[in-house]
Coordinates of C-alpha atoms in Angstrom, one line a residue:
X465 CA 59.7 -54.4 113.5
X466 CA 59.8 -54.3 117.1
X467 CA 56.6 -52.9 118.1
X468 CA 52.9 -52.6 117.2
X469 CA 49.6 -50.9 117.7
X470 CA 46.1 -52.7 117.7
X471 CA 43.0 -50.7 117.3
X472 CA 40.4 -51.6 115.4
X473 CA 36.1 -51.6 115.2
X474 CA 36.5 -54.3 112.8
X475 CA 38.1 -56.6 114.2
X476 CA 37.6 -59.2 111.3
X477 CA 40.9 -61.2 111.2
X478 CA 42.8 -59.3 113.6
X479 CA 43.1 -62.7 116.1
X480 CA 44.7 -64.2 113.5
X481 CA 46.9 -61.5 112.7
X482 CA 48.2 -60.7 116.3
X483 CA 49.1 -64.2 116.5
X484 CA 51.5 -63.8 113.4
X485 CA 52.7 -60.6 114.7
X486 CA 53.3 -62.4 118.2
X487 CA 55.1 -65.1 117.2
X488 CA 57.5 -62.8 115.0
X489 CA 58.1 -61.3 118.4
X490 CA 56.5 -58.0 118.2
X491 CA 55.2 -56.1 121.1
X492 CA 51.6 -55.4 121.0
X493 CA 50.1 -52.2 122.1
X494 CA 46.3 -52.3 122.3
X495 CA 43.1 -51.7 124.2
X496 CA 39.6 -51.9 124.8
X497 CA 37.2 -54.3 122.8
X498 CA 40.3 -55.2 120.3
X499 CA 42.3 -56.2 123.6
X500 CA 39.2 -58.1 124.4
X501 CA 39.5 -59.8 121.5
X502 CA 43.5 -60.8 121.9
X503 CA 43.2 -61.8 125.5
X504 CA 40.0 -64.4 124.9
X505 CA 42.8 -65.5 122.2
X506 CA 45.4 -65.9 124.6
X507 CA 47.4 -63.4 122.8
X508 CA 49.7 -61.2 125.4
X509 CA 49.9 -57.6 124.8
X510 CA 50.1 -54.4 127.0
X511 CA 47.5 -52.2 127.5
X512 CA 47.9 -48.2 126.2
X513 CA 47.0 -46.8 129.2
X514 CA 49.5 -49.1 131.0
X515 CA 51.9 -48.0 128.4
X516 CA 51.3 -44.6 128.4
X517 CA 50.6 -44.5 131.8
X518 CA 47.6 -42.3 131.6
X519 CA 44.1 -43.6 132.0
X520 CA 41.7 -43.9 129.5
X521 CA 39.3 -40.5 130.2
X522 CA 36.1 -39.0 129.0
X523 CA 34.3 -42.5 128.3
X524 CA 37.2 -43.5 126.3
X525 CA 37.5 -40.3 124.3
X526 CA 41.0 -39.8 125.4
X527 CA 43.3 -42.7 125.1
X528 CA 45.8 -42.6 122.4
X529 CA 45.9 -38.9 122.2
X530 CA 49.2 -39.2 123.7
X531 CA 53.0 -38.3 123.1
X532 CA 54.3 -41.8 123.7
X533 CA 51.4 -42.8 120.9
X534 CA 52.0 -39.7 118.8
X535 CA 55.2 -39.4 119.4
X536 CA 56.4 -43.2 118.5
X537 CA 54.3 -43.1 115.2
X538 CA 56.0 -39.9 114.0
X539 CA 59.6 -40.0 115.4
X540 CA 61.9 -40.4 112.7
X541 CA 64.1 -42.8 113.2
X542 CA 67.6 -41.1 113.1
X543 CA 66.7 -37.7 113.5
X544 CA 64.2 -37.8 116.2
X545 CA 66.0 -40.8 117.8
X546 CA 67.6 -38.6 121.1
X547 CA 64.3 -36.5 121.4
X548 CA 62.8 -39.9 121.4
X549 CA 65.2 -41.3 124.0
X550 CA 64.8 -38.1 126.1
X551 CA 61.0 -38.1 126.7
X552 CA 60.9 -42.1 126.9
X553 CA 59.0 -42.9 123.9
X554 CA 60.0 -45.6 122.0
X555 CA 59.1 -46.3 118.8
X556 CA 56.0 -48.3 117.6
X557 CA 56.9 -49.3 113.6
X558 CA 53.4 -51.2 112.6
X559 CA 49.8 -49.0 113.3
X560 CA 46.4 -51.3 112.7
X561 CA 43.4 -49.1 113.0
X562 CA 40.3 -48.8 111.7
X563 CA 37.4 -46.7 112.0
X564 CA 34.6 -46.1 113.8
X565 CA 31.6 -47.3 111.5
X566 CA 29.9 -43.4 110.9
X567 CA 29.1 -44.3 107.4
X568 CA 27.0 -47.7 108.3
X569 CA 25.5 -45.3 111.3
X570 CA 24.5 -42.2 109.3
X571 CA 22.2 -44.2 107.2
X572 CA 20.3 -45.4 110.2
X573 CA 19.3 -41.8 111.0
X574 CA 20.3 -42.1 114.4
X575 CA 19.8 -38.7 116.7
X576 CA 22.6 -36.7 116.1
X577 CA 23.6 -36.8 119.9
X578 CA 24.3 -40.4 119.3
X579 CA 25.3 -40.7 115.5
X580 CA 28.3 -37.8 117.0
X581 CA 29.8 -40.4 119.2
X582 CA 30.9 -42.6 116.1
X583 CA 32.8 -39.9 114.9
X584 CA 36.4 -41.1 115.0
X585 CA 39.2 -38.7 116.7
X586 CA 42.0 -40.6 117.6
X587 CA 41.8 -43.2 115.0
X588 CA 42.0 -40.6 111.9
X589 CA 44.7 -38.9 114.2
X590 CA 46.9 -42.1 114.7
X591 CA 46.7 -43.3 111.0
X592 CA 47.6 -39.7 109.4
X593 CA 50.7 -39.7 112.1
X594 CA 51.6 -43.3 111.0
X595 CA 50.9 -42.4 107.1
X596 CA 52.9 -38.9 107.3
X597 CA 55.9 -40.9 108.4
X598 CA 55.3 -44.3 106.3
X599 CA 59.2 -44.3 105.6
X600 CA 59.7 -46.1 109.2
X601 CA 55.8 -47.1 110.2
X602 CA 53.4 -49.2 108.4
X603 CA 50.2 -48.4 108.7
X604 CA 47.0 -50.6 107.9
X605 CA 43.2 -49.7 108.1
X606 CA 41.7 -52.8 105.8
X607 CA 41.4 -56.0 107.2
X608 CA 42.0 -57.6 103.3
X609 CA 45.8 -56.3 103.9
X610 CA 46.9 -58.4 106.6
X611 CA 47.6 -61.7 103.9
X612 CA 49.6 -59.6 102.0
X613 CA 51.6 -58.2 105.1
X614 CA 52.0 -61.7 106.4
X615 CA 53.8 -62.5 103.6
X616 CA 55.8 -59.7 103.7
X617 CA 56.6 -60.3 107.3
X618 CA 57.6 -64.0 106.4
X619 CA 60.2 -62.6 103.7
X620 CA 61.9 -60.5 105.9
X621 CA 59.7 -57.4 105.9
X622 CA 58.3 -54.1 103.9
X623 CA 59.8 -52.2 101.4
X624 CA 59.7 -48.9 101.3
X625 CA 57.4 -49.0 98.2
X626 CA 54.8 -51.3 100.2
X627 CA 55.0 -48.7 103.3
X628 CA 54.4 -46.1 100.6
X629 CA 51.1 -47.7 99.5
X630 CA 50.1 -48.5 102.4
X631 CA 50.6 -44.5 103.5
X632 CA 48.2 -44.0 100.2
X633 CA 45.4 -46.1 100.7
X634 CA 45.2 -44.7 104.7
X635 CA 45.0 -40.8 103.8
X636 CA 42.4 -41.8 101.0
X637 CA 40.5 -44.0 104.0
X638 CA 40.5 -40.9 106.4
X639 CA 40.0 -38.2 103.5
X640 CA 36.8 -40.5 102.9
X641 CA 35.4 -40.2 106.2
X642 CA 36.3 -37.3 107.0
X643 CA 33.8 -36.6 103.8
X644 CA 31.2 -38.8 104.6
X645 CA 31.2 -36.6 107.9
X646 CA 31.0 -33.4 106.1
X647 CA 29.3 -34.8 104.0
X648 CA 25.9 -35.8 106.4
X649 CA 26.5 -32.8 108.9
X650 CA 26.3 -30.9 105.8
X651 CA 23.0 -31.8 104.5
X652 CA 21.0 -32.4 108.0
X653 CA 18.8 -29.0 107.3
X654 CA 19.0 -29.5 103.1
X655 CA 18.1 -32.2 100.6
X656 CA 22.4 -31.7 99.4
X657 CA 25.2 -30.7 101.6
X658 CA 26.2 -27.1 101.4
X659 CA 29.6 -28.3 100.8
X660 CA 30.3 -31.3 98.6
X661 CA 33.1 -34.0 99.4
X662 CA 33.2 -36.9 96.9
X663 CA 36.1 -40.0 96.3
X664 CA 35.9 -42.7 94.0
X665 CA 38.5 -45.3 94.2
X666 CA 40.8 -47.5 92.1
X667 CA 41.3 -45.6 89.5
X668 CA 42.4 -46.7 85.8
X669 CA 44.1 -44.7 83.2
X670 CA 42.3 -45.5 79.6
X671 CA 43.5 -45.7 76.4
X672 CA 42.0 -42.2 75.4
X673 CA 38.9 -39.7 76.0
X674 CA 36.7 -39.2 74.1
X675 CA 38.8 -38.9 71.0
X676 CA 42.6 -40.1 70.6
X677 CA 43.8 -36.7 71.2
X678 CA 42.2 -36.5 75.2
X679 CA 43.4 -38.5 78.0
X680 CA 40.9 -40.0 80.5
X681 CA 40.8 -42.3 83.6
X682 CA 37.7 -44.6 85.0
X683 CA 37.1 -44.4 88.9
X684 CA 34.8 -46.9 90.7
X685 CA 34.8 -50.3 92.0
X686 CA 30.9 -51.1 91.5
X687 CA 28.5 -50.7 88.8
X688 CA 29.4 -50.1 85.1
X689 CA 32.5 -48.2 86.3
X690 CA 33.8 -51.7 88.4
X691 CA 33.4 -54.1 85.7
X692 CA 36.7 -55.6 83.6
X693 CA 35.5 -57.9 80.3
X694 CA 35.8 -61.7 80.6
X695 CA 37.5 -61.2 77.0
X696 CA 38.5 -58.5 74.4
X697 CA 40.3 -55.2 74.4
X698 CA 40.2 -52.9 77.5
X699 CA 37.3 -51.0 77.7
X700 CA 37.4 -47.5 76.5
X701 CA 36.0 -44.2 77.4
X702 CA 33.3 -44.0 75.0
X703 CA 32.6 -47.9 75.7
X704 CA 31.8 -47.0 79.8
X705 CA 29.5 -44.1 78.1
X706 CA 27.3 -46.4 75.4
X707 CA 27.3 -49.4 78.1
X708 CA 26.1 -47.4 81.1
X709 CA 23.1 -46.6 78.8
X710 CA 22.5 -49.3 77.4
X711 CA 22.1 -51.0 80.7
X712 CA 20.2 -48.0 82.1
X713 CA 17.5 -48.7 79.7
X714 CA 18.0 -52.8 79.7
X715 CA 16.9 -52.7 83.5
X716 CA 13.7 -51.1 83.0
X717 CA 12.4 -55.0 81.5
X718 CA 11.7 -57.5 83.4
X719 CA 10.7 -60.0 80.1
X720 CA 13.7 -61.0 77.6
X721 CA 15.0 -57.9 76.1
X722 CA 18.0 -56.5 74.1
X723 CA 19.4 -52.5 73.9
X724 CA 21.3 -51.8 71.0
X725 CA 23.3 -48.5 71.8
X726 CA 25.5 -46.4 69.6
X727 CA 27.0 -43.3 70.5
X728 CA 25.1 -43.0 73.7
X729 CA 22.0 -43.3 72.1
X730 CA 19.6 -46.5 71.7
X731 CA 19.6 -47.4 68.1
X732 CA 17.5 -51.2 68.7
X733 CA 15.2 -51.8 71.1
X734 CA 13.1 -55.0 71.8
X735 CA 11.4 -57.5 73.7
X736 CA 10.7 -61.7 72.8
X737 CA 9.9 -64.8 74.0
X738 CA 13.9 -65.8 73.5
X739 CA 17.1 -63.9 73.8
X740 CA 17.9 -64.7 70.1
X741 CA 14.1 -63.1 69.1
X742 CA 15.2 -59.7 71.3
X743 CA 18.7 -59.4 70.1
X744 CA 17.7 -59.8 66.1
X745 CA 14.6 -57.8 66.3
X746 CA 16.8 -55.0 68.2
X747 CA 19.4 -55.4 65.7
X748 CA 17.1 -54.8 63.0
X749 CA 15.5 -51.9 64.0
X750 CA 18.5 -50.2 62.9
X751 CA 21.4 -52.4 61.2
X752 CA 23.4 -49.7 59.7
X753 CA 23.7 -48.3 63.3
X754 CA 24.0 -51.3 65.2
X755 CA 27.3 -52.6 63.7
X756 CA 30.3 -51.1 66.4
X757 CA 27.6 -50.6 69.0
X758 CA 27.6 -52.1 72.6
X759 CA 24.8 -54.7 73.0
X760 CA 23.2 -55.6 76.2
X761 CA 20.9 -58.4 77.2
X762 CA 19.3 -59.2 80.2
X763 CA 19.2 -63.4 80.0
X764 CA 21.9 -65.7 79.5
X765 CA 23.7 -65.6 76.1
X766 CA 23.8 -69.4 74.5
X767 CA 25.3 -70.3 71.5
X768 CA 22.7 -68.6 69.2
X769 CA 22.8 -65.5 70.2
X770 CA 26.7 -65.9 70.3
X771 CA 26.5 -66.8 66.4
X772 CA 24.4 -64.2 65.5
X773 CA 26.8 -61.3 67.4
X774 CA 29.6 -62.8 65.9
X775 CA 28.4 -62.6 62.7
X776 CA 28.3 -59.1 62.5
X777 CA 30.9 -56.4 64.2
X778 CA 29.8 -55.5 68.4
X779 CA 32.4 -53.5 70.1
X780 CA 30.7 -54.6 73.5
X781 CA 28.1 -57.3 74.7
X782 CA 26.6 -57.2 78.0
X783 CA 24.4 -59.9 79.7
X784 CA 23.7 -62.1 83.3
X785 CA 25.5 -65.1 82.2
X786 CA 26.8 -67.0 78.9
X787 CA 27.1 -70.5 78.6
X788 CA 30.4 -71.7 78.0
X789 CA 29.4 -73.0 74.2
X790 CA 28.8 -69.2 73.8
X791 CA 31.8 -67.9 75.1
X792 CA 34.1 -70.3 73.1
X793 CA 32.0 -69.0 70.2
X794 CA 33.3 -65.3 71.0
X795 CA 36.8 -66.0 71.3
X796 CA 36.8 -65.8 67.4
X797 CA 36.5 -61.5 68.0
X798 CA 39.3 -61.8 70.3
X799 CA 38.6 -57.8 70.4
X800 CA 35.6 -57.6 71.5
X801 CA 34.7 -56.7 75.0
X802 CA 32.3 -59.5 77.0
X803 CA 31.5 -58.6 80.6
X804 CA 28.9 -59.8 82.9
X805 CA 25.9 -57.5 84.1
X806 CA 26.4 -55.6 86.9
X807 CA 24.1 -55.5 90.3
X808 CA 22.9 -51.0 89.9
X809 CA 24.2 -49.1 92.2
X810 CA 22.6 -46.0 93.0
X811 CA 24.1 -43.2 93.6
X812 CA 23.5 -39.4 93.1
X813 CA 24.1 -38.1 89.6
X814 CA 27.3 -36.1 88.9
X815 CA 27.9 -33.9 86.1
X816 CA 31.0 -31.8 85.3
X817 CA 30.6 -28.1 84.1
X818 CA 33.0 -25.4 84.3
X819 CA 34.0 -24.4 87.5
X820 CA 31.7 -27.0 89.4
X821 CA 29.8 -29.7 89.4
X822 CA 25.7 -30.9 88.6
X823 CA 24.5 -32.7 91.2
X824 CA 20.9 -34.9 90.6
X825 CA 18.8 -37.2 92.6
X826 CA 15.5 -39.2 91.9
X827 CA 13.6 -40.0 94.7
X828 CA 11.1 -42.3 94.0
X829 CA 7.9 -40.9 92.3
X830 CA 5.0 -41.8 90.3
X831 CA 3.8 -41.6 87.0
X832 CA -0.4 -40.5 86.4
X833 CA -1.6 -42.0 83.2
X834 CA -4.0 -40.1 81.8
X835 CA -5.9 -40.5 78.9
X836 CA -7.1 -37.5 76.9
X837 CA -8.2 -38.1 74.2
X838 CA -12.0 -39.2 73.4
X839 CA -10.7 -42.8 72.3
X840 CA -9.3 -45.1 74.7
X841 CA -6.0 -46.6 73.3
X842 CA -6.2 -50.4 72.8
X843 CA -4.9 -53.4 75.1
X844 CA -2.1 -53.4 72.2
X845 CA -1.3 -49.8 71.9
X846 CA -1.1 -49.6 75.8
X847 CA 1.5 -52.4 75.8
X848 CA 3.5 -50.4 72.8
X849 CA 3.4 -47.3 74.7
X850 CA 5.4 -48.7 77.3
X851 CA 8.0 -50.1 75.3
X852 CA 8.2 -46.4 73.6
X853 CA 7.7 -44.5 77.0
X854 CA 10.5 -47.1 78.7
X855 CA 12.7 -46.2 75.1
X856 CA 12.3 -42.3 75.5
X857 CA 13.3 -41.9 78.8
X858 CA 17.2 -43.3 77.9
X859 CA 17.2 -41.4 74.8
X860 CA 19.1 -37.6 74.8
X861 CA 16.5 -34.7 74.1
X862 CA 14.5 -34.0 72.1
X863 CA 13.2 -37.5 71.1
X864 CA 10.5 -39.1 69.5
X865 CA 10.0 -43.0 70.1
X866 CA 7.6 -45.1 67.2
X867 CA 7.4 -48.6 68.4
X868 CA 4.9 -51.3 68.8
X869 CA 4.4 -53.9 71.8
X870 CA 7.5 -55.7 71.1
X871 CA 10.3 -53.3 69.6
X872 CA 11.3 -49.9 69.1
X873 CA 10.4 -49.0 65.3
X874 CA 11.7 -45.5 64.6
X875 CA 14.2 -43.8 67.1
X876 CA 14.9 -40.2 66.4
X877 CA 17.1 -38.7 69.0
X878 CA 18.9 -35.8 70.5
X879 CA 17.1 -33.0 68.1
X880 CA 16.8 -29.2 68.4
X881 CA 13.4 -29.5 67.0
X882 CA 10.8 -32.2 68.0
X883 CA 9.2 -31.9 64.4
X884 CA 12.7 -32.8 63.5
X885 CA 13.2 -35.8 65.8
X886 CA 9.9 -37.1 64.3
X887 CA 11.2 -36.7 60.8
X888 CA 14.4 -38.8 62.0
X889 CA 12.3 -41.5 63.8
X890 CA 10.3 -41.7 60.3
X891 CA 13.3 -42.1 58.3
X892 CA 15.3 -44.3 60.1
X893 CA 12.3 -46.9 60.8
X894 CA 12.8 -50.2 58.5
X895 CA 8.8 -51.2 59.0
X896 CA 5.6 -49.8 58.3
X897 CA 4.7 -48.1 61.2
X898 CA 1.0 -48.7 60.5
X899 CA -0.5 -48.9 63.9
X900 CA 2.6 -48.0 65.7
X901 CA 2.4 -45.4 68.6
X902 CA 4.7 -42.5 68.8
X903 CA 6.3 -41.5 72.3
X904 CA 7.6 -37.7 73.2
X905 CA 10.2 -37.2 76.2
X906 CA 8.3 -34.0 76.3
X907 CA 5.0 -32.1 75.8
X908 CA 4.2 -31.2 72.4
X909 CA 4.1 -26.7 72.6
X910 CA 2.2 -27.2 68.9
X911 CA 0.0 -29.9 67.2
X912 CA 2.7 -30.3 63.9
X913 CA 4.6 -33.7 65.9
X914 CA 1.3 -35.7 66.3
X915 CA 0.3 -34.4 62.9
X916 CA 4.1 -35.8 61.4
X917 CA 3.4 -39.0 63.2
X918 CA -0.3 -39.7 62.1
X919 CA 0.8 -39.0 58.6
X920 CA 3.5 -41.8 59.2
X921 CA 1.0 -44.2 60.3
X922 CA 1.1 -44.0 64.2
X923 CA -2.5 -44.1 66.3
X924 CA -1.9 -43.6 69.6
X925 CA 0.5 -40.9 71.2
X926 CA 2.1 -40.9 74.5
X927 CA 3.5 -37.6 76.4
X928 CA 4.1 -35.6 79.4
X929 CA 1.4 -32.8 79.0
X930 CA 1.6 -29.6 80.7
X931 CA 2.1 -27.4 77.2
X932 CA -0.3 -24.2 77.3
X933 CA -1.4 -25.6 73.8
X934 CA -2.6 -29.1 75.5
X935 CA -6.1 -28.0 74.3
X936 CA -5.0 -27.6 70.5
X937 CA -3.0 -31.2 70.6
X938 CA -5.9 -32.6 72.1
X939 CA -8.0 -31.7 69.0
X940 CA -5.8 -32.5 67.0
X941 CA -5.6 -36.3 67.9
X942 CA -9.6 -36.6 68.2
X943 CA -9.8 -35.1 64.3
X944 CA -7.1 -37.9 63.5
X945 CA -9.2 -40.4 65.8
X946 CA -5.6 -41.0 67.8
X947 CA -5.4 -42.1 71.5
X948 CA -3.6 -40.0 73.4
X949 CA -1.8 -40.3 77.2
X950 CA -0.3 -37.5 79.5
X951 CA 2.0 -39.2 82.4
X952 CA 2.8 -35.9 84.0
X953 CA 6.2 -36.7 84.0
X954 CA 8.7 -35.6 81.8
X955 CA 12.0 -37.0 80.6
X956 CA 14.7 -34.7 79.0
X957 CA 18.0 -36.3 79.2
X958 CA 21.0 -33.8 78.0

């Protein structure tokens, strides 16, 4: 390695670099605020325009669009070696670039005569050139690759499978923002971009799919989709599935709560002064379900806690923290999965479908409590309405949601019929539900659920409204003396 090229906006570590490069006697090519950077250093290099002799034009626009840039980042060394020799351009075997920050910038809504001038040209250009011919160039655009090139450097340089993944990760970094441009021009006169450019990263090949018969992958490095357990098997595909919901609903608590999910669907929901009180009262809303379910809590698991999952059969448990009694405690199910909750990260929702994609955003909006009913519901029923409201909104359509103020009581999800999902909730409901109140994800077209549910016991009702029958459900829950809330919102989840 003879010679190299310096460019970067983030110039995090690239002093310390240089040096290493310098003192392995390599040339260095570079310019403006990155040959700032190695001159304050004391770090000799030559400037591009010096080398190229060509001045930099256009308010630096035009600088390494050049053939002695171009042309020494994709000359191959003996085949292009006497065109090389015949123009003068020698070749330059290690590119350091990286971008232009337009991603940062586009979030700032900046005008777009200034947010265009952080649109990288010759940056993207250079690293594709030095990618496209990674056999005899090396080409880096992340700082947290210079250790690992150091040390490669130190042992007597790159192999060609180290130049090759290099060559990978810097067409993924300019297919990125090339998207993220696309991406924002795209949507400047419409909520979504007319066209659609997505990449997730780092992904991992999975055991199966959905069933043993499917194969499937996990992308993403934040999130659900970025998290490896502390102990246990590797996750699966149906594992990311039940834990992302689970902790979709676990976030919507601030007090001690536990979810209980089973095939993507709460089974135990609940609420305590304890994590232990949460976790057993959410296990006991369903049992039967809750055994090879994913568990998530969001307060530290002790030892308790630890006893009582291990005492029964969790595929997955999900919390903050767990003390290290706790986690000695779980090394008994060497299988199961333990993994540390997550910061959210929000994001746009995407949904496969043939030929295309879903695409879904929630801005931020307001629910409008109403009540409609001639009898106000209680302090307590309020409370228990939501826990059931906060429980239907994770659970696939149609639902119904009995509960009081600390627990889910009867869950019946994912029905055809709502009179049916009632009849579920009914069944699978371990407790009275005497003075429970009953939740719907959405309005009730026909008095027959509220009647189901006051015959089970429920006295207050929670729902969307907006059903051209509102006036005959309304009667219905003042003959039964029932309290009764519209939200105006619905939530159908499919």
């Amino acid at each position: 390695m003879t010679t190299a090229l310096l460019s970067v906006w983030d110039k995090t570590g690239i002093v310390a670099f240089a040096r290493v490069l310098h003192e392995s006697g390599v040339n260095i090519l570079s310019s403006g605020g990155t040959g700032k950077a190695l001159k304050d250093a004391g770090i000799p290099f030559t400037e591009v325009s010096a080398y190229t002799g060509s001045p930099e034009m256009m308010d630096g626009r035009v600088k390494t669009l050049h053939p002695k840039i171009h042309g020494g980042l994709l000359g191959r060394r003996g085949i292009d070696d006497s065109v090389m020799a015949e123009h003068g351009i020698p070749p330059i075997d290690l590119l350091v670039v990286n971008l232009y920050p337009f991603e940062a910038m586009s979030a700032q809504n900046l005008p777009i005569e200034d947010l265009i001038e952080f649109i990288d040209i010759g940056g993207p250009a250079m690293i594709r050139a030095a990618a496209k011919n990674y056999k005899d160039v090396a080409v880096i655009c992340d700082p947290a690759d210079y250790p690992a090139i150091t040390e490669a450097l130190g042992k007597g340089g790159l192999t060609t499978q180290m130049r090759l993944s290099l060559a990978k990760k810097a067409f993924a970094r300019t297919a990125a923002y090339d998207a993220a441009i696309s991406n924002h021009l795209n949507s400047l006169d419409s909520t979504f971009p007319s066209v659609l450019t997505v990449q997730f990263q780092s992904g991992r090949m999975l055991r199966y799919g959905e069933n043993p018969h499917q194969q499937a992958a996990v992308y993403g490095t934040v999130g659900i989709a970025g998290i490896e357990p502390l102990q246990g098997k590797q996750m699966s595909y149906n594992n990311y599935l039940d834990l992302n919901s689970a902790v979709g609903l676990l976030r919507e608590f601030d007090d001690p709560a536990c979810v209980i999910v089973k095939h993507n669907n709460p089974c135990g929901v609940a609420t305590g002064k304890k994590p232990i009180d949460a976790y057993i009262r959410a296990r006991d809303v369903d049992p039967v379900s809750a055994y090879g379910s994913v568990v998530a809590l969001n307060r530290e698991v002790g030892s308790d806690v630890a006893e009582a999952i291990c005492s029964t059969f969790v595929e997955v448990i999900i919390a903050p923290a767990f003390s290290a009694e706790a986690l000695e405690m779980m090394k008994a199910k060497e299988n199961m999965r333990v993994l540390i909750l997550p910061h959210p990260s929000l994001a746009d929702e995407i949904r496969s479908i043939d030929g295309g994609i879903l695409c879904m955003r929630t801005p931020p909006y307001l629910e409008h409590w109403e009540v409609v009913s001639e009898r106000e519901p209680t302090a307590t029923e309020l409370e228990a309405m939501r826990l059931a409201w906060r429980v239907c909104k994770h659970t696939k359509s149609n639902t119904i949601i009995f509960a009081n103020k600390e627990e889910a009581l009867g869950i019946g999800a994912g029905q055809m019929s709502r009179v049916d999902a009632a009849k579920i909730a009914i069944e699978k409901a371990g407790k009275s539900l005497k003075g429970s109140v009953v939740a719907s994800d959405a309005f009730l077209p026909f008095p027959d659920t509220l009647e189901v549910a006051a015959d089970a016991g429920a006295t207050a009702l929670i729902q969307p409204g907006g059903s051209i029958r509102d006036a005959e459900v309304i009667e219905a829950a003042n003959k039964r003396n029932m309290a009764m809330v519209f939200t105006g919102v619905r939530y159908f989840r499919h």
